[in-house]
Amino acid sequence: MKKAFLFLGFVAVAAAVGGATAWAVSEHREQPVQYIERTVSHNSAPQAGNHFTSYQADQYPDLTYAAENAVKAVVNIESIQQIEMPRRRSYDPFLEFFGIPQDYGYGDGRPQYREQRAGGSGVIISEDGYIVTNNHVIDGATKLRVKLNDGRIFDGKLIGKDSATDLALLKIEAKDLPTLAFGSSDALRLGEWVLAIGSPFDLQSTITAGIVSAKARQLGAIPNDFRIESFIQTDAAVNPGNSGGALVNTRGELVGINTLIKSQTGSYVGYSFAVPESIVRKVVVDLKEFGVVQRAMLGIQFRVVDQDFLDEEGKELGIDELGGAYVASVVEGGSASEAGIRKGDVIVSVDGVKITDPSTLQLEIARHRPNDTVKLSVKRDGKVKQFDVTLRNKAGKTELIAKTDVDVVESLGGKFVDAGTKLCRELEIKGGVQVVGIKAGGVLARARVKEGFVITHINDQPVYSLEDLQRMTESVRSIDGIYPNGRSASYVLVE
């Protein structure tokens, strides 16, 4: 079976443990949590044979400097949500007459709420109180409480968030705070020592150590169809509650934000993943300056030319060399299309950076804003050509996005796929986007749209594909479409 192109994937998210927030890519969630004991030797003298070189302490990293300084800038975040309680039945004399038990309703008829609390971590990046964390730590919160390393507690204000990278920016009203300076995730080397700092299981200021196990990992874990993933993989122990905490190098510099774990149990068993500093820095600057991420879009779907690609499609497409990104489709009116990029081209590099995996191309474009220009080296008909591409926003324009503009895909709160040719023919429509999942709290859930619904218009504008949906920036006022059984439906939102 052919590999899926970029933007497709499946994800399972493990639930928070003990009231703490974290994500886990869970493969077998039905298995019980396994606790593993670790034996620690208190004999520090190396027991090596004479074929080893002598132990020289000054040649090995001392992690105490990084730990003792970085921990001061890592905070605990308590996310509080108001959850509406199910409404009970009001008193019914008919039921009372026949002796049928009943619950009594609320006297004033108003809904009742309860508080749901979850915990995560964050990193202070400026002395005046800006804090970066994960989007999933604060998503849906009605109140945020930030506890500093010194014990002080502040109310947190959400400045902005970005579900595509799972990052968010908060602000507390304080001065002269300890901060973490940004390091360089690009400069990280495999095997380099790193520290993970956060509040696992509500144990604030916990420090664990490990090495960089891999870079530029794509897991398909962020629940956003347009996710940007290039995770740093480490073996530093990360557990629920570490989300949003710091990954630091031996110099105490921030090189990543700890985000998720890969586990069969929902708890750490050897792998953890962090959003790299190269993505964090860009998102934070945008959120602070504009309140929204200025995302540049290349406007293509692609597949990296690896050995599987060559084995499956290389001969048919006339491609026999590894490396680069095969352009499977080009969005009409998008950045690549306007620059002359065509389906069948192979993008070899972006600004001189060779494309070796999907995350490389994503990351290089994600560094930029709309109206920035990048230089693509493209192989076409056996020859390499250079293209200067002016990047555009999701609406296909070169202007920066305003905070008032809406991410329609996110506000709808669902998962979507293009309605296939067969379905469109059966329903006698030109095109559409089918709802294959619905998230609580989104427009679809509030409008009581059912899965399977094919959206054909939003705000009376036609929607033929996911690209059309992605380009929309106005608040959703109306949704029109048709169910697979042929029943048309219109939904009008009343605020």
CSV table of C-alpha atoms in Angstrom, one decimal:
chain,number,residue,atom,x,y,z
A,1,MET,CA,0.0,0.0,0.0
A,2,LYS,CA,1.3,3.4,-0.9
A,3,LYS,CA,2.4,5.8,1.9
A,4,ALA,CA,0.1,8.6,2.8
A,5,PHE,CA,1.2,12.1,1.8
A,6,LEU,CA,2.0,14.7,4.4
A,7,PHE,CA,-0.8,16.0,6.7
A,8,LEU,CA,-2.3,12.5,7.1
A,9,GLY,CA,-1.9,10.4,10.3
A,10,PHE,CA,-3.5,8.9,13.3
A,11,VAL,CA,-3.1,9.7,17.0
A,12,ALA,CA,-4.1,8.5,20.4
A,13,VAL,CA,-3.8,10.8,23.3
A,14,ALA,CA,-3.4,9.4,26.8
A,15,ALA,CA,-5.5,11.0,29.6
A,16,ALA,CA,-4.0,13.1,32.3
A,17,VAL,CA,-2.8,11.1,35.3
A,18,GLY,CA,-3.4,12.3,38.8
A,19,GLY,CA,-4.8,15.7,37.6
A,20,ALA,CA,-1.7,16.5,35.6
A,21,THR,CA,-1.7,17.4,31.9
A,22,ALA,CA,0.5,15.7,29.3
A,23,TRP,CA,0.1,14.0,25.9
A,24,ALA,CA,1.2,10.4,25.2
A,25,VAL,CA,1.2,8.5,21.9
A,26,SER,CA,-0.3,5.4,23.3
A,27,GLU,CA,-0.1,2.1,21.5
A,28,HIS,CA,-1.8,-0.3,24.0
A,29,ARG,CA,-3.8,1.8,26.5
A,30,GLU,CA,-5.5,-1.2,28.0
A,31,GLN,CA,-2.3,-2.4,29.6
A,32,PRO,CA,-1.8,-1.5,33.3
A,33,VAL,CA,0.9,1.0,34.3
A,34,GLN,CA,4.1,-0.8,35.0
A,35,TYR,CA,6.5,0.6,37.7
A,36,ILE,CA,10.1,0.0,37.0
A,37,GLU,CA,12.6,0.2,39.9
A,38,ARG,CA,16.1,1.4,39.2
A,39,THR,CA,19.1,0.3,41.2
A,40,VAL,CA,21.6,3.0,41.9
A,41,SER,CA,25.2,2.2,42.8
A,42,HIS,CA,26.8,4.5,45.4
A,43,ASN,CA,30.3,3.5,44.5
A,44,SER,CA,31.4,6.4,42.2
A,45,ALA,CA,34.8,4.8,41.4
A,46,PRO,CA,34.8,3.6,37.8
A,47,GLN,CA,35.2,-0.2,37.5
A,48,ALA,CA,36.9,-0.3,34.1
A,49,GLY,CA,39.4,-2.7,32.7
A,50,ASN,CA,42.9,-1.6,31.7
A,51,HIS,CA,41.9,-1.4,28.1
A,52,PHE,CA,39.9,1.8,28.9
A,53,THR,CA,41.4,5.3,28.9
A,54,SER,CA,41.7,7.0,32.2
A,55,TYR,CA,38.6,8.8,33.6
A,56,GLN,CA,39.1,12.6,33.3
A,57,ALA,CA,36.3,14.5,35.1
A,58,ASP,CA,37.0,17.7,33.3
A,59,GLN,CA,36.2,16.1,30.0
A,60,TYR,CA,32.7,15.1,31.0
A,61,PRO,CA,29.7,17.5,31.4
A,62,ASP,CA,28.8,18.9,34.8
A,63,LEU,CA,25.0,19.3,34.8
A,64,THR,CA,24.7,21.2,38.1
A,65,TYR,CA,25.2,24.7,36.6
A,66,ALA,CA,22.4,24.2,34.0
A,67,ALA,CA,20.1,22.6,36.5
A,68,GLU,CA,20.5,25.1,39.4
A,69,ASN,CA,20.0,28.1,37.1
A,70,ALA,CA,17.4,26.8,34.7
A,71,VAL,CA,15.1,25.5,37.3
A,72,LYS,CA,14.4,29.0,38.6
A,73,ALA,CA,12.7,29.9,35.4
A,74,VAL,CA,10.4,26.9,35.1
A,75,VAL,CA,6.9,27.3,36.5
A,76,ASN,CA,3.9,25.1,37.4
A,77,ILE,CA,0.7,26.0,35.6
A,78,GLU,CA,-2.7,25.0,37.0
A,79,SER,CA,-5.4,25.0,34.3
A,80,ILE,CA,-9.0,25.5,35.7
A,81,GLN,CA,-12.0,24.7,33.5
A,82,GLN,CA,-15.7,25.3,34.3
A,83,ILE,CA,-17.5,22.1,33.4
A,84,GLU,CA,-21.3,22.3,33.1
A,85,MET,CA,-23.0,19.6,35.1
A,86,PRO,CA,-25.7,17.5,33.5
A,87,ARG,CA,-29.1,19.0,34.3
A,88,ARG,CA,-31.4,16.9,36.5
A,89,ARG,CA,-35.1,16.5,35.9
A,90,SER,CA,-37.5,18.9,37.6
A,91,TYR,CA,-40.2,17.7,40.0
A,92,ASP,CA,-43.0,15.7,38.2
A,93,PRO,CA,-46.2,15.0,40.2
A,94,PHE,CA,-47.1,12.3,37.8
A,95,LEU,CA,-44.0,10.3,38.7
A,96,GLU,CA,-44.6,11.1,42.4
A,97,PHE,CA,-48.2,9.7,42.2
A,98,PHE,CA,-46.9,6.3,40.9
A,99,GLY,CA,-44.0,6.3,43.4
A,100,ILE,CA,-41.3,6.5,40.7
A,101,PRO,CA,-38.0,7.9,42.2
A,102,GLN,CA,-36.9,11.2,40.7
A,103,ASP,CA,-34.2,13.8,41.0
A,104,TYR,CA,-35.2,17.4,41.8
A,105,GLY,CA,-34.0,20.1,39.4
A,106,TYR,CA,-32.2,23.3,40.2
A,107,GLY,CA,-34.6,25.8,41.7
A,108,ASP,CA,-33.7,28.7,39.5
A,109,GLY,CA,-33.3,26.8,36.3
A,110,ARG,CA,-29.8,28.1,35.8
A,111,PRO,CA,-27.0,25.6,34.8
A,112,GLN,CA,-24.6,24.4,37.5
A,113,TYR,CA,-20.8,24.1,37.0
A,114,ARG,CA,-18.0,22.3,38.6
A,115,GLU,CA,-14.3,23.1,38.4
A,116,GLN,CA,-11.9,20.7,36.7
A,117,ARG,CA,-8.2,21.2,37.3
A,118,ALA,CA,-5.2,20.0,35.5
A,119,GLY,CA,-1.5,20.7,35.8
A,120,GLY,CA,1.4,21.4,33.5
A,121,SER,CA,4.6,23.4,33.2
A,122,GLY,CA,5.9,26.6,31.6
A,123,VAL,CA,9.1,28.5,31.0
A,124,ILE,CA,9.6,32.2,31.8
A,125,ILE,CA,11.3,33.8,28.8
A,126,SER,CA,11.2,37.5,29.8
A,127,GLU,CA,11.8,39.4,33.0
A,128,ASP,CA,8.4,41.1,32.7
A,129,GLY,CA,6.5,37.8,32.9
A,130,TYR,CA,6.0,36.2,29.4
A,131,ILE,CA,5.8,32.4,29.7
A,132,VAL,CA,5.8,29.8,27.0
A,133,THR,CA,4.0,26.5,27.5
A,134,ASN,CA,2.0,23.9,25.5
A,135,ASN,CA,-1.3,24.7,23.9
A,136,HIS,CA,-2.8,21.5,25.3
A,137,VAL,CA,-1.9,22.6,28.9
A,138,ILE,CA,-4.1,25.7,28.7
A,139,ASP,CA,-6.6,24.8,26.0
A,140,GLY,CA,-10.2,25.3,27.3
A,141,ALA,CA,-9.1,26.9,30.5
A,142,THR,CA,-11.3,29.6,32.1
A,143,LYS,CA,-8.6,30.4,34.6
A,144,LEU,CA,-4.9,30.0,34.8
A,145,ARG,CA,-2.7,29.9,37.9
A,146,VAL,CA,1.0,30.2,37.7
A,147,LYS,CA,3.3,29.1,40.6
A,148,LEU,CA,6.9,30.2,40.4
A,149,ASN,CA,9.9,28.2,41.6
A,150,ASP,CA,10.1,30.5,44.7
A,151,GLY,CA,6.5,29.7,45.7
A,152,ARG,CA,4.7,32.9,44.5
A,153,ILE,CA,1.4,32.4,42.7
A,154,PHE,CA,0.0,34.7,40.0
A,155,ASP,CA,-3.0,34.7,37.7
A,156,GLY,CA,-2.0,34.0,34.1
A,157,LYS,CA,-3.4,35.8,31.0
A,158,LEU,CA,-3.4,34.0,27.7
A,159,ILE,CA,-1.7,36.1,25.0
A,160,GLY,CA,-2.1,33.6,22.2
A,161,LYS,CA,-2.0,30.0,21.2
A,162,ASP,CA,-1.2,27.8,18.2
A,163,SER,CA,-2.6,24.4,17.9
A,164,ALA,CA,-0.5,23.5,14.8
A,165,THR,CA,2.7,23.5,16.9
A,166,ASP,CA,1.0,22.9,20.3
A,167,LEU,CA,2.5,26.1,21.8
A,168,ALA,CA,0.9,29.0,23.8
A,169,LEU,CA,2.1,32.2,25.3
A,170,LEU,CA,1.0,33.5,28.8
A,171,LYS,CA,1.7,36.7,30.7
A,172,ILE,CA,1.8,37.3,34.5
A,173,GLU,CA,2.1,40.7,36.1
A,174,ALA,CA,5.5,40.6,37.7
A,175,LYS,CA,8.9,42.1,37.3
A,176,ASP,CA,12.6,41.1,37.5
A,177,LEU,CA,11.8,37.4,37.0
A,178,PRO,CA,14.4,34.7,36.4
A,179,THR,CA,14.4,33.8,32.7
A,180,LEU,CA,15.8,31.2,30.3
A,181,ALA,CA,17.7,32.4,27.3
A,182,PHE,CA,17.1,30.6,24.0
A,183,GLY,CA,19.8,28.3,22.8
A,184,SER,CA,20.0,26.7,19.3
A,185,SER,CA,18.1,23.5,18.6
A,186,ASP,CA,19.8,23.4,15.2
A,187,ALA,CA,23.2,23.1,16.9
A,188,LEU,CA,22.2,20.1,19.1
A,189,ARG,CA,24.2,17.0,18.4
A,190,LEU,CA,23.0,13.4,18.8
A,191,GLY,CA,24.2,12.1,22.1
A,192,GLU,CA,24.5,15.6,23.6
A,193,TRP,CA,23.3,15.8,27.3
A,194,VAL,CA,20.1,17.7,28.0
A,195,LEU,CA,17.9,18.3,31.0
A,196,ALA,CA,14.1,18.1,31.2
A,197,ILE,CA,12.6,20.4,33.9
A,198,GLY,CA,8.9,20.5,34.9
A,199,SER,CA,6.2,19.3,37.3
A,200,PRO,CA,5.5,15.6,36.7
A,201,PHE,CA,2.6,14.4,38.8
A,202,ASP,CA,2.6,17.8,40.4
A,203,LEU,CA,6.1,17.4,41.7
A,204,GLN,CA,7.3,21.0,40.9
A,205,SER,CA,10.9,21.7,39.9
A,206,THR,CA,11.8,18.1,39.0
A,207,ILE,CA,14.9,17.8,36.9
A,208,THR,CA,15.8,14.7,34.8
A,209,ALA,CA,18.7,14.2,32.5
A,210,GLY,CA,19.2,12.3,29.2
A,211,ILE,CA,20.7,12.6,25.8
A,212,VAL,CA,19.5,13.8,22.4
A,213,SER,CA,18.3,10.5,20.9
A,214,ALA,CA,17.1,11.9,17.5
A,215,LYS,CA,16.1,15.1,15.8
A,216,ALA,CA,13.3,16.1,13.4
A,217,ARG,CA,10.9,13.4,14.5
A,218,GLN,CA,7.4,13.4,13.0
A,219,LEU,CA,4.8,11.4,14.9
A,220,GLY,CA,1.5,12.6,13.6
A,221,ALA,CA,0.7,13.3,17.3
A,222,ILE,CA,-0.6,16.9,17.3
A,223,PRO,CA,-4.3,16.8,16.6
A,224,ASN,CA,-4.3,19.4,13.8
A,225,ASP,CA,-4.6,18.7,10.1
A,226,PHE,CA,-1.9,21.3,9.4
A,227,ARG,CA,0.4,20.4,12.2
A,228,ILE,CA,4.1,21.2,12.1
A,229,GLU,CA,6.2,18.6,13.8
A,230,SER,CA,10.0,18.3,14.1
A,231,PHE,CA,10.4,16.9,17.6
A,232,ILE,CA,13.7,16.5,19.5
A,233,GLN,CA,13.7,13.0,20.9
A,234,THR,CA,15.4,12.4,24.2
A,235,ASP,CA,15.6,9.7,26.9
A,236,ALA,CA,15.2,12.3,29.7
A,237,ALA,CA,12.3,11.0,31.9
A,238,VAL,CA,9.2,13.0,31.1
A,239,ASN,CA,5.8,12.2,32.7
A,240,PRO,CA,2.3,13.8,32.8
A,241,GLY,CA,2.7,17.3,34.2
A,242,ASN,CA,6.0,17.9,32.4
A,243,SER,CA,4.2,19.3,29.3
A,244,GLY,CA,5.2,22.8,28.6
A,245,GLY,CA,8.4,22.5,30.7
A,246,ALA,CA,12.0,23.2,29.6
A,247,LEU,CA,14.5,21.1,27.7
A,248,VAL,CA,17.9,22.7,28.3
A,249,ASN,CA,21.4,22.1,27.2
A,250,THR,CA,24.4,21.9,29.5
A,251,ARG,CA,24.8,25.7,29.3
A,252,GLY,CA,21.3,26.2,30.7
A,253,GLU,CA,19.8,27.4,27.5
A,254,LEU,CA,16.3,26.6,26.3
A,255,VAL,CA,16.5,24.3,23.3
A,256,GLY,CA,13.0,22.9,23.4
A,257,ILE,CA,9.6,22.6,25.1
A,258,ASN,CA,8.8,19.2,26.4
A,259,THR,CA,5.5,18.1,24.8
A,260,LEU,CA,4.7,14.4,24.7
A,261,ILE,CA,5.9,10.9,25.4
A,262,LYS,CA,5.6,7.7,23.4
A,263,SER,CA,4.4,5.0,25.8
A,264,GLN,CA,2.3,1.8,26.1
A,265,THR,CA,1.1,2.9,29.5
A,266,GLY,CA,0.7,6.7,29.3
A,267,SER,CA,3.8,7.2,31.5
A,268,TYR,CA,7.5,7.4,30.7
A,269,VAL,CA,9.2,4.2,29.4
A,270,GLY,CA,12.1,5.6,27.6
A,271,TYR,CA,11.1,8.2,24.9
A,272,SER,CA,10.1,11.8,25.2
A,273,PHE,CA,9.7,14.5,22.7
A,274,ALA,CA,10.1,18.3,22.7
A,275,VAL,CA,9.2,21.1,20.3
A,276,PRO,CA,12.5,22.5,19.1
A,277,GLU,CA,13.6,26.0,19.9
A,278,SER,CA,13.6,26.9,16.2
A,279,ILE,CA,9.9,26.6,16.2
A,280,VAL,CA,9.3,27.9,19.7
A,281,ARG,CA,11.2,31.2,19.1
A,282,LYS,CA,9.2,31.9,15.9
A,283,VAL,CA,5.8,31.2,17.4
A,284,VAL,CA,6.5,33.1,20.6
A,285,VAL,CA,7.7,36.2,18.7
A,286,ASP,CA,4.6,36.1,16.5
A,287,LEU,CA,2.2,35.6,19.4
A,288,LYS,CA,3.8,38.4,21.4
A,289,GLU,CA,3.8,40.9,18.5
A,290,PHE,CA,0.5,40.0,16.7
A,291,GLY,CA,-1.4,37.7,19.0
A,292,VAL,CA,-1.5,35.1,16.2
A,293,VAL,CA,1.1,33.0,14.4
A,294,GLN,CA,2.1,34.4,11.0
A,295,ARG,CA,2.3,31.2,9.2
A,296,ALA,CA,3.7,31.1,5.7
A,297,MET,CA,2.3,28.4,3.4
A,298,LEU,CA,4.2,26.9,0.4
A,299,GLY,CA,0.9,25.5,-1.0
A,300,ILE,CA,1.9,21.9,-1.9
A,301,GLN,CA,1.4,18.4,-0.9
A,302,PHE,CA,4.5,16.3,-1.1
A,303,ARG,CA,6.2,13.1,-0.3
A,304,VAL,CA,9.9,12.7,0.5
A,305,VAL,CA,11.8,10.6,-2.0
A,306,ASP,CA,13.0,7.8,0.2
A,307,GLN,CA,13.7,4.1,-0.6
A,308,ASP,CA,10.0,3.2,-0.2
A,309,PHE,CA,9.0,5.9,-2.6
A,310,LEU,CA,11.6,4.7,-5.2
A,311,ASP,CA,10.4,1.1,-4.7
A,312,GLU,CA,6.7,1.9,-5.1
A,313,GLU,CA,6.6,4.8,-7.6
A,314,GLY,CA,10.1,5.7,-8.6
A,315,LYS,CA,10.2,3.7,-11.9
A,316,GLU,CA,6.7,4.9,-12.9
A,317,LEU,CA,7.6,8.6,-12.3
A,318,GLY,CA,11.1,8.4,-13.7
A,319,ILE,CA,12.8,9.1,-10.3
A,320,ASP,CA,15.8,7.0,-9.3
A,321,GLU,CA,17.8,9.1,-6.8
A,322,LEU,CA,17.1,9.4,-3.1
A,323,GLY,CA,16.5,12.8,-1.5
A,324,GLY,CA,14.2,15.7,-2.0
A,325,ALA,CA,10.4,16.2,-1.8
A,326,TYR,CA,8.2,15.0,-4.7
A,327,VAL,CA,5.4,17.5,-5.3
A,328,ALA,CA,2.2,15.5,-5.5
A,329,SER,CA,-0.1,18.4,-5.9
A,330,VAL,CA,0.0,22.2,-6.1
A,331,VAL,CA,-2.6,24.6,-4.6
A,332,GLU,CA,-3.9,26.9,-7.3
A,333,GLY,CA,-3.0,30.5,-6.4
A,334,GLY,CA,-0.6,29.4,-3.7
A,335,SER,CA,3.0,30.4,-3.2
A,336,ALA,CA,4.5,27.5,-5.2
A,337,SER,CA,2.0,27.7,-8.0
A,338,GLU,CA,2.6,31.4,-8.5
A,339,ALA,CA,6.4,30.8,-8.6
A,340,GLY,CA,6.0,28.2,-11.3
A,341,ILE,CA,6.4,25.0,-9.2
A,342,ARG,CA,4.5,22.1,-10.9
A,343,LYS,CA,3.2,18.7,-9.9
A,344,GLY,CA,6.0,16.2,-10.5
A,345,ASP,CA,8.8,18.5,-9.5
A,346,VAL,CA,11.3,17.4,-6.8
A,347,ILE,CA,12.3,20.1,-4.3
A,348,VAL,CA,15.9,19.4,-3.5
A,349,SER,CA,16.6,22.2,-1.0
A,350,VAL,CA,15.2,25.3,0.7
A,351,ASP,CA,17.7,28.2,1.1
A,352,GLY,CA,20.5,25.7,0.7
A,353,VAL,CA,19.2,23.2,3.3
A,354,LYS,CA,18.8,19.8,1.7
A,355,ILE,CA,15.5,18.0,2.1
A,356,THR,CA,16.0,14.6,3.6
A,357,ASP,CA,12.8,14.1,5.5
A,358,PRO,CA,9.3,15.6,5.7
A,359,SER,CA,10.1,17.7,8.8
A,360,THR,CA,13.0,19.5,7.1
A,361,LEU,CA,10.8,21.1,4.5
A,362,GLN,CA,8.1,21.9,7.1
A,363,LEU,CA,10.6,23.4,9.5
A,364,GLU,CA,12.3,25.6,6.9
A,365,ILE,CA,9.0,27.1,5.7
A,366,ALA,CA,7.7,27.5,9.3
A,367,ARG,CA,10.7,29.8,10.1
A,368,HIS,CA,9.2,32.4,7.7
A,369,ARG,CA,6.3,34.8,7.6
A,370,PRO,CA,4.0,35.7,4.6
A,371,ASN,CA,5.8,37.9,2.0
A,372,ASP,CA,9.2,36.4,2.9
A,373,THR,CA,11.1,35.0,-0.1
A,374,VAL,CA,12.8,31.6,-0.1
A,375,LYS,CA,15.0,30.0,-2.7
A,376,LEU,CA,14.0,26.5,-3.8
A,377,SER,CA,16.3,24.2,-5.8
A,378,VAL,CA,14.0,22.1,-7.9
A,379,LYS,CA,14.8,19.1,-10.1
A,380,ARG,CA,12.7,18.9,-13.2
A,381,ASP,CA,13.4,16.7,-16.3
A,382,GLY,CA,16.8,15.8,-14.9
A,383,LYS,CA,17.9,19.3,-14.4
A,384,VAL,CA,18.1,21.5,-11.3
A,385,LYS,CA,16.5,24.9,-11.5
A,386,GLN,CA,16.3,27.7,-9.0
A,387,PHE,CA,13.0,29.3,-8.0
A,388,ASP,CA,12.5,32.4,-5.8
A,389,VAL,CA,9.2,31.8,-4.0
A,390,THR,CA,7.3,34.6,-2.2
A,391,LEU,CA,5.4,32.9,0.6
A,392,ARG,CA,1.7,33.6,1.2
A,393,ASN,CA,-0.6,33.2,4.1
A,394,LYS,CA,-3.4,30.6,4.4
A,395,ALA,CA,-5.7,32.9,2.5
A,396,GLY,CA,-3.3,32.9,-0.4
A,397,LYS,CA,-2.2,36.5,0.2
A,398,THR,CA,1.1,38.0,1.1
A,399,GLU,CA,-0.3,40.2,3.9
A,400,LEU,CA,0.2,39.4,7.6
A,401,ILE,CA,-2.8,37.8,9.4
A,402,ALA,CA,-4.6,40.0,11.9
A,403,LYS,CA,-5.6,38.7,15.3
A,404,THR,CA,-9.3,39.3,14.3
A,405,ASP,CA,-8.8,36.8,11.5
A,406,VAL,CA,-10.2,33.3,12.3
A,407,ASP,CA,-8.6,29.9,11.9
A,408,VAL,CA,-11.8,28.4,10.5
A,409,VAL,CA,-10.6,24.8,10.7
A,410,GLU,CA,-9.8,25.2,14.4
A,411,SER,CA,-12.9,27.1,15.3
A,412,LEU,CA,-15.1,24.5,13.6
A,413,GLY,CA,-13.6,21.9,15.9
A,414,GLY,CA,-13.4,18.8,13.9
A,415,LYS,CA,-11.4,16.5,11.6
A,416,PHE,CA,-12.0,16.8,7.9
A,417,VAL,CA,-11.2,15.0,4.6
A,418,ASP,CA,-11.9,16.0,1.0
A,419,ALA,CA,-15.1,14.4,-0.2
A,420,GLY,CA,-14.0,11.9,-2.8
A,421,THR,CA,-15.0,11.8,-6.4
A,422,LYS,CA,-17.4,8.9,-5.8
A,423,LEU,CA,-19.2,10.6,-2.9
A,424,CYS,CA,-19.5,13.9,-4.8
A,425,ARG,CA,-20.9,12.1,-7.8
A,426,GLU,CA,-23.5,10.2,-5.6
A,427,LEU,CA,-24.5,13.5,-3.9
A,428,GLU,CA,-24.4,15.4,-7.2
A,429,ILE,CA,-22.1,18.1,-5.8
A,430,LYS,CA,-19.0,19.7,-7.3
A,431,GLY,CA,-16.9,19.2,-4.2
A,432,GLY,CA,-16.9,19.5,-0.5
A,433,VAL,CA,-15.2,18.6,2.8
A,434,GLN,CA,-16.5,15.7,4.9
A,435,VAL,CA,-16.6,15.8,8.7
A,436,VAL,CA,-14.9,12.7,10.0
A,437,GLY,CA,-14.6,13.8,13.6
A,438,ILE,CA,-16.1,16.4,16.0
A,439,LYS,CA,-14.4,18.0,19.0
A,440,ALA,CA,-16.2,19.2,22.1
A,441,GLY,CA,-16.7,23.0,22.3
A,442,GLY,CA,-16.3,23.7,18.6
A,443,VAL,CA,-18.8,25.3,16.2
A,444,LEU,CA,-19.7,21.8,14.8
A,445,ALA,CA,-20.5,20.5,18.3
A,446,ARG,CA,-22.5,23.5,19.2
A,447,ALA,CA,-24.5,23.4,16.0
A,448,ARG,CA,-25.0,19.6,16.5
A,449,VAL,CA,-23.6,18.7,13.1
A,450,LYS,CA,-23.2,14.9,12.8
A,451,GLU,CA,-20.2,13.0,11.5
A,452,GLY,CA,-20.4,12.2,7.8
A,453,PHE,CA,-21.8,15.6,6.9
A,454,VAL,CA,-20.3,17.1,3.8
A,455,ILE,CA,-19.7,20.9,4.0
A,456,THR,CA,-20.3,22.6,0.7
A,457,HIS,CA,-20.6,26.2,1.8
A,458,ILE,CA,-19.5,28.4,4.8
A,459,ASN,CA,-20.9,31.9,5.0
A,460,ASP,CA,-22.4,31.3,1.5
A,461,GLN,CA,-18.9,30.8,0.1
A,462,PRO,CA,-18.3,27.5,-1.7
A,463,VAL,CA,-16.0,24.9,-0.1
A,464,TYR,CA,-14.7,22.4,-2.6
A,465,SER,CA,-11.6,21.2,-0.7
A,466,LEU,CA,-9.6,21.3,2.5
A,467,GLU,CA,-7.5,24.1,0.8
A,468,ASP,CA,-10.7,26.2,0.5
A,469,LEU,CA,-11.5,25.6,4.1
A,470,GLN,CA,-7.9,26.5,5.2
A,471,ARG,CA,-8.0,29.8,3.3
A,472,MET,CA,-11.1,31.2,5.1
A,473,THR,CA,-10.5,33.7,7.8
A,474,GLU,CA,-14.0,35.1,8.7
A,475,SER,CA,-16.0,34.0,11.7
A,476,VAL,CA,-18.3,31.1,10.9
A,477,ARG,CA,-21.9,32.4,10.7
A,478,SER,CA,-23.5,29.6,8.6
A,479,ILE,CA,-22.7,26.1,7.3
A,480,ASP,CA,-24.5,24.4,4.4
A,481,GLY,CA,-24.0,20.9,3.1
A,482,ILE,CA,-25.5,17.5,2.7
A,483,TYR,CA,-25.4,14.1,4.6
A,484,PRO,CA,-24.4,10.9,2.8
A,485,ASN,CA,-28.1,9.8,2.7
A,486,GLY,CA,-28.9,12.8,0.5
A,487,ARG,CA,-30.5,15.0,3.2
A,488,SER,CA,-29.4,18.6,2.9
A,489,ALA,CA,-29.0,20.7,6.0
A,490,SER,CA,-28.2,24.3,6.9
A,491,TYR,CA,-26.9,25.5,10.2
A,492,VAL,CA,-27.0,29.1,11.3
A,493,LEU,CA,-25.0,30.2,14.4
A,494,VAL,CA,-26.7,32.6,16.7
A,495,GLU,CA,-24.4,34.3,19.2
